[in-house]
């Protein structure tokens, strides 16, 4: 069985009933991998696919919302964002400036500005649920796949949480 959608085209399920769609989209001067997945095609509605397509189209505003959520966590020294930035400073040392798009003197803000959006994973079966509907993955060093921040979004695009991959 398959689902047809204007944006995603024909989504065919695998032998286990799961669906998966992936595409690389242009985002500013970056290329971002967007994946849509669900373990059971029967749990995916056309409404969920419509919301997913709208999120992809609104990636710029969603990215801004995610970065603002990161900034709001900087006041908390124990937040995942603060810990991530401190970890990056420790790992990269003085070389951190090589990864920054701007050096303003506020390293925490410079790191958040310089994070690259690596991927967006849409969990299409979570439409209407409490779990994240989409997860954005950010990295300062795109070659370091373990050192990432994950921003979890609900179906409305609101930030639920920001966590590190650790």
PDB file of C-alpha atoms in Angstrom:
ATOM      1  CA  UNK A   1       0.000   0.000   0.000  1.00  0.00           C
ATOM      2  CA  UNK A   2       1.144   3.588  -0.582  1.00  0.00           C
ATOM      3  CA  UNK A   3       0.227   7.157   0.278  1.00  0.00           C
ATOM      4  CA  UNK A   4       0.253   9.853  -2.372  1.00  0.00           C
ATOM      5  CA  UNK A   5       0.934  13.468  -1.445  1.00  0.00           C
ATOM      6  CA  UNK A   6       1.413  16.648  -3.491  1.00  0.00           C
ATOM      7  CA  UNK A   7       4.787  17.469  -1.901  1.00  0.00           C
ATOM      8  CA  UNK A   8       6.233  14.039  -1.133  1.00  0.00           C
ATOM      9  CA  UNK A   9       4.887  12.205  -4.151  1.00  0.00           C
ATOM     10  CA  UNK A  10       4.184   8.505  -3.792  1.00  0.00           C
ATOM     11  CA  UNK A  11       5.267   7.172  -0.390  1.00  0.00           C
ATOM     12  CA  UNK A  12       5.453   3.416  -0.571  1.00  0.00           C
ATOM     13  CA  UNK A  13       5.765   1.322   2.530  1.00  0.00           C
ATOM     14  CA  UNK A  14       8.484  -1.224   3.028  1.00  0.00           C
ATOM     15  CA  UNK A  15       7.842  -4.900   3.784  1.00  0.00           C
ATOM     16  CA  UNK A  16       7.500  -4.043   7.481  1.00  0.00           C
ATOM     17  CA  UNK A  17       4.897  -1.332   6.795  1.00  0.00           C
ATOM     18  CA  UNK A  18       7.261   1.570   7.467  1.00  0.00           C
ATOM     19  CA  UNK A  19       7.649   4.590   5.230  1.00  0.00           C
ATOM     20  CA  UNK A  20      10.751   6.648   4.565  1.00  0.00           C
ATOM     21  CA  UNK A  21      11.364   9.683   2.367  1.00  0.00           C
ATOM     22  CA  UNK A  22      14.588  11.669   2.123  1.00  0.00           C
ATOM     23  CA  UNK A  23      15.753  14.681   0.183  1.00  0.00           C
ATOM     24  CA  UNK A  24      18.533  17.235   0.411  1.00  0.00           C
ATOM     25  CA  UNK A  25      17.185  20.798   0.362  1.00  0.00           C
ATOM     26  CA  UNK A  26      18.987  24.089  -0.100  1.00  0.00           C
ATOM     27  CA  UNK A  27      18.980  26.278   2.988  1.00  0.00           C
ATOM     28  CA  UNK A  28      20.918  29.506   2.554  1.00  0.00           C
ATOM     29  CA  UNK A  29      24.400  28.412   1.557  1.00  0.00           C
ATOM     30  CA  UNK A  30      23.938  24.990   3.158  1.00  0.00           C
ATOM     31  CA  UNK A  31      22.474  21.690   2.078  1.00  0.00           C
ATOM     32  CA  UNK A  32      20.203  20.101   4.681  1.00  0.00           C
ATOM     33  CA  UNK A  33      19.065  16.487   4.674  1.00  0.00           C
ATOM     34  CA  UNK A  34      15.337  16.193   5.356  1.00  0.00           C
ATOM     35  CA  UNK A  35      13.988  12.763   6.283  1.00  0.00           C
ATOM     36  CA  UNK A  36      10.382  11.792   6.831  1.00  0.00           C
ATOM     37  CA  UNK A  37       9.848   8.502   8.579  1.00  0.00           C
ATOM     38  CA  UNK A  38       7.201   6.428  10.302  1.00  0.00           C
ATOM     39  CA  UNK A  39       7.389   2.836  11.543  1.00  0.00           C
ATOM     40  CA  UNK A  40       3.826   2.132  10.372  1.00  0.00           C
ATOM     41  CA  UNK A  41       2.247   3.715   7.318  1.00  0.00           C
ATOM     42  CA  UNK A  42      -1.197   3.280   8.879  1.00  0.00           C
ATOM     43  CA  UNK A  43      -0.243   5.844  11.552  1.00  0.00           C
ATOM     44  CA  UNK A  44       0.462   8.576   8.964  1.00  0.00           C
ATOM     45  CA  UNK A  45      -2.333  10.931   7.945  1.00  0.00           C
ATOM     46  CA  UNK A  46      -2.534  13.343   5.038  1.00  0.00           C
ATOM     47  CA  UNK A  47      -2.731  16.109   7.676  1.00  0.00           C
ATOM     48  CA  UNK A  48       0.634  14.961   9.067  1.00  0.00           C
ATOM     49  CA  UNK A  49       2.150  15.088   5.591  1.00  0.00           C
ATOM     50  CA  UNK A  50       0.667  18.557   5.001  1.00  0.00           C
ATOM     51  CA  UNK A  51       2.222  19.795   8.259  1.00  0.00           C
ATOM     52  CA  UNK A  52       5.548  18.181   7.345  1.00  0.00           C
ATOM     53  CA  UNK A  53       5.552  19.868   3.928  1.00  0.00           C
ATOM     54  CA  UNK A  54       4.726  23.225   5.551  1.00  0.00           C
ATOM     55  CA  UNK A  55       7.601  22.785   8.017  1.00  0.00           C
ATOM     56  CA  UNK A  56      10.043  22.101   5.200  1.00  0.00           C
ATOM     57  CA  UNK A  57       8.806  25.199   3.368  1.00  0.00           C
ATOM     58  CA  UNK A  58       9.175  27.252   6.581  1.00  0.00           C
ATOM     59  CA  UNK A  59      12.638  25.913   7.423  1.00  0.00           C
ATOM     60  CA  UNK A  60      14.117  29.409   7.732  1.00  0.00           C
ATOM     61  CA  UNK A  61      11.626  30.543  10.383  1.00  0.00           C
ATOM     62  CA  UNK A  62      11.835  27.190  12.182  1.00  0.00           C
ATOM     63  CA  UNK A  63      15.632  27.506  12.262  1.00  0.00           C
ATOM     64  CA  UNK A  64      15.316  31.000  13.762  1.00  0.00           C
ATOM     65  CA  UNK A  65      12.885  29.702  16.396  1.00  0.00           C
ATOM     66  CA  UNK A  66      15.307  26.879  17.256  1.00  0.00           C
ATOM     67  CA  UNK A  67      18.279  29.232  17.600  1.00  0.00           C
ATOM     68  CA  UNK A  68      16.229  31.606  19.778  1.00  0.00           C
ATOM     69  CA  UNK A  69      15.404  28.651  22.029  1.00  0.00           C
ATOM     70  CA  UNK A  70      19.131  27.916  22.295  1.00  0.00           C
ATOM     71  CA  UNK A  71      19.840  31.536  23.235  1.00  0.00           C
ATOM     72  CA  UNK A  72      17.141  31.451  25.913  1.00  0.00           C
ATOM     73  CA  UNK A  73      18.969  28.557  27.584  1.00  0.00           C
ATOM     74  CA  UNK A  74      22.290  30.392  27.883  1.00  0.00           C
ATOM     75  CA  UNK A  75      21.351  31.890  31.276  1.00  0.00           C
ATOM     76  CA  UNK A  76      21.239  28.394  32.763  1.00  0.00           C
ATOM     77  CA  UNK A  77      24.796  27.178  33.303  1.00  0.00           C
ATOM     78  CA  UNK A  78      23.555  23.583  33.487  1.00  0.00           C
ATOM     79  CA  UNK A  79      21.530  23.677  30.269  1.00  0.00           C
ATOM     80  CA  UNK A  80      22.372  21.303  27.439  1.00  0.00           C
ATOM     81  CA  UNK A  81      23.165  24.294  25.209  1.00  0.00           C
ATOM     82  CA  UNK A  82      25.661  25.771  27.670  1.00  0.00           C
ATOM     83  CA  UNK A  83      27.228  22.352  28.267  1.00  0.00           C
ATOM     84  CA  UNK A  84      27.489  21.776  24.503  1.00  0.00           C
ATOM     85  CA  UNK A  85      29.226  25.119  23.953  1.00  0.00           C
ATOM     86  CA  UNK A  86      31.656  24.520  26.822  1.00  0.00           C
ATOM     87  CA  UNK A  87      32.372  21.052  25.429  1.00  0.00           C
ATOM     88  CA  UNK A  88      33.070  22.497  21.968  1.00  0.00           C
ATOM     89  CA  UNK A  89      35.416  25.079  23.493  1.00  0.00           C
ATOM     90  CA  UNK A  90      37.256  22.316  25.335  1.00  0.00           C
ATOM     91  CA  UNK A  91      37.496  20.026  22.299  1.00  0.00           C
ATOM     92  CA  UNK A  92      38.438  22.680  19.744  1.00  0.00           C
ATOM     93  CA  UNK A  93      40.432  25.051  21.962  1.00  0.00           C
ATOM     94  CA  UNK A  94      41.680  28.089  20.054  1.00  0.00           C
ATOM     95  CA  UNK A  95      40.709  26.384  16.786  1.00  0.00           C
ATOM     96  CA  UNK A  96      37.057  27.100  17.611  1.00  0.00           C
ATOM     97  CA  UNK A  97      37.436  30.445  15.820  1.00  0.00           C
ATOM     98  CA  UNK A  98      37.972  28.512  12.568  1.00  0.00           C
ATOM     99  CA  UNK A  99      34.357  27.308  12.856  1.00  0.00           C
ATOM    100  CA  UNK A 100      32.796  30.663  13.758  1.00  0.00           C
ATOM    101  CA  UNK A 101      31.145  32.757  11.043  1.00  0.00           C
ATOM    102  CA  UNK A 102      31.635  35.880  13.166  1.00  0.00           C
ATOM    103  CA  UNK A 103      33.833  36.587  16.166  1.00  0.00           C
ATOM    104  CA  UNK A 104      32.030  39.201  18.238  1.00  0.00           C
ATOM    105  CA  UNK A 105      33.649  38.433  21.565  1.00  0.00           C
ATOM    106  CA  UNK A 106      30.557  36.647  22.901  1.00  0.00           C
ATOM    107  CA  UNK A 107      31.639  33.079  22.207  1.00  0.00           C
ATOM    108  CA  UNK A 108      28.331  31.531  23.251  1.00  0.00           C
ATOM    109  CA  UNK A 109      26.371  33.674  20.777  1.00  0.00           C
ATOM    110  CA  UNK A 110      29.031  33.193  18.107  1.00  0.00           C
ATOM    111  CA  UNK A 111      28.738  29.406  18.448  1.00  0.00           C
ATOM    112  CA  UNK A 112      24.931  29.481  18.181  1.00  0.00           C
ATOM    113  CA  UNK A 113      25.148  31.729  15.105  1.00  0.00           C
ATOM    114  CA  UNK A 114      27.745  29.402  13.571  1.00  0.00           C
ATOM    115  CA  UNK A 115      25.944  26.108  14.133  1.00  0.00           C
ATOM    116  CA  UNK A 116      25.089  24.388  10.884  1.00  0.00           C
ATOM    117  CA  UNK A 117      21.694  22.818  10.446  1.00  0.00           C
ATOM    118  CA  UNK A 118      22.657  19.317   9.354  1.00  0.00           C
ATOM    119  CA  UNK A 119      19.307  17.576   9.165  1.00  0.00           C
ATOM    120  CA  UNK A 120      15.618  17.657   9.894  1.00  0.00           C
ATOM    121  CA  UNK A 121      13.899  14.386  10.741  1.00  0.00           C
ATOM    122  CA  UNK A 122      10.114  14.391  10.628  1.00  0.00           C
ATOM    123  CA  UNK A 123       8.412  11.665  12.639  1.00  0.00           C
ATOM    124  CA  UNK A 124       5.179  11.633  10.677  1.00  0.00           C
ATOM    125  CA  UNK A 125       3.448   9.150  12.976  1.00  0.00           C
ATOM    126  CA  UNK A 126       3.719  11.606  15.902  1.00  0.00           C
ATOM    127  CA  UNK A 127       1.155  14.043  14.456  1.00  0.00           C
ATOM    128  CA  UNK A 128      -1.126  14.916  17.352  1.00  0.00           C
ATOM    129  CA  UNK A 129       1.044  13.143  19.919  1.00  0.00           C
ATOM    130  CA  UNK A 130       3.168  14.434  22.782  1.00  0.00           C
ATOM    131  CA  UNK A 131       6.473  13.205  21.383  1.00  0.00           C
ATOM    132  CA  UNK A 132       8.474  15.380  18.962  1.00  0.00           C
ATOM    133  CA  UNK A 133       7.074  15.660  15.451  1.00  0.00           C
ATOM    134  CA  UNK A 134      10.376  16.935  14.046  1.00  0.00           C
ATOM    135  CA  UNK A 135      13.993  16.951  15.203  1.00  0.00           C
ATOM    136  CA  UNK A 136      16.585  19.431  13.950  1.00  0.00           C
ATOM    137  CA  UNK A 137      20.244  18.437  14.208  1.00  0.00           C
ATOM    138  CA  UNK A 138      22.887  21.155  14.560  1.00  0.00           C
ATOM    139  CA  UNK A 139      26.683  20.841  14.544  1.00  0.00           C
ATOM    140  CA  UNK A 140      29.508  23.337  14.832  1.00  0.00           C
ATOM    141  CA  UNK A 141      31.876  20.971  13.028  1.00  0.00           C
ATOM    142  CA  UNK A 142      29.950  19.139  10.295  1.00  0.00           C
ATOM    143  CA  UNK A 143      32.578  16.385  10.277  1.00  0.00           C
ATOM    144  CA  UNK A 144      31.985  15.590  13.957  1.00  0.00           C
ATOM    145  CA  UNK A 145      28.725  13.664  13.884  1.00  0.00           C
ATOM    146  CA  UNK A 146      28.764  12.918  17.615  1.00  0.00           C
ATOM    147  CA  UNK A 147      28.914  16.543  18.765  1.00  0.00           C
ATOM    148  CA  UNK A 148      25.438  17.790  17.905  1.00  0.00           C
ATOM    149  CA  UNK A 149      22.535  19.648  19.452  1.00  0.00           C
ATOM    150  CA  UNK A 150      19.049  18.320  18.800  1.00  0.00           C
ATOM    151  CA  UNK A 151      16.040  20.627  18.797  1.00  0.00           C
ATOM    152  CA  UNK A 152      12.731  18.819  19.248  1.00  0.00           C
ATOM    153  CA  UNK A 153       9.651  20.438  17.729  1.00  0.00           C
ATOM    154  CA  UNK A 154       5.975  19.746  18.205  1.00  0.00           C
ATOM    155  CA  UNK A 155       3.499  19.597  15.344  1.00  0.00           C
ATOM    156  CA  UNK A 156       2.995  23.386  15.440  1.00  0.00           C
ATOM    157  CA  UNK A 157       6.741  23.989  15.071  1.00  0.00           C
ATOM    158  CA  UNK A 158       7.139  25.114  18.686  1.00  0.00           C
ATOM    159  CA  UNK A 159      10.347  24.062  20.415  1.00  0.00           C
ATOM    160  CA  UNK A 160       9.758  21.309  22.981  1.00  0.00           C
ATOM    161  CA  UNK A 161      13.369  20.902  24.081  1.00  0.00           C
ATOM    162  CA  UNK A 162      17.010  21.305  23.138  1.00  0.00           C
ATOM    163  CA  UNK A 163      19.268  18.369  23.964  1.00  0.00           C
ATOM    164  CA  UNK A 164      22.729  17.157  23.123  1.00  0.00           C
ATOM    165  CA  UNK A 165      23.249  13.834  21.406  1.00  0.00           C
ATOM    166  CA  UNK A 166      25.281  12.528  24.360  1.00  0.00           C
TER     167      UNK A 166
END
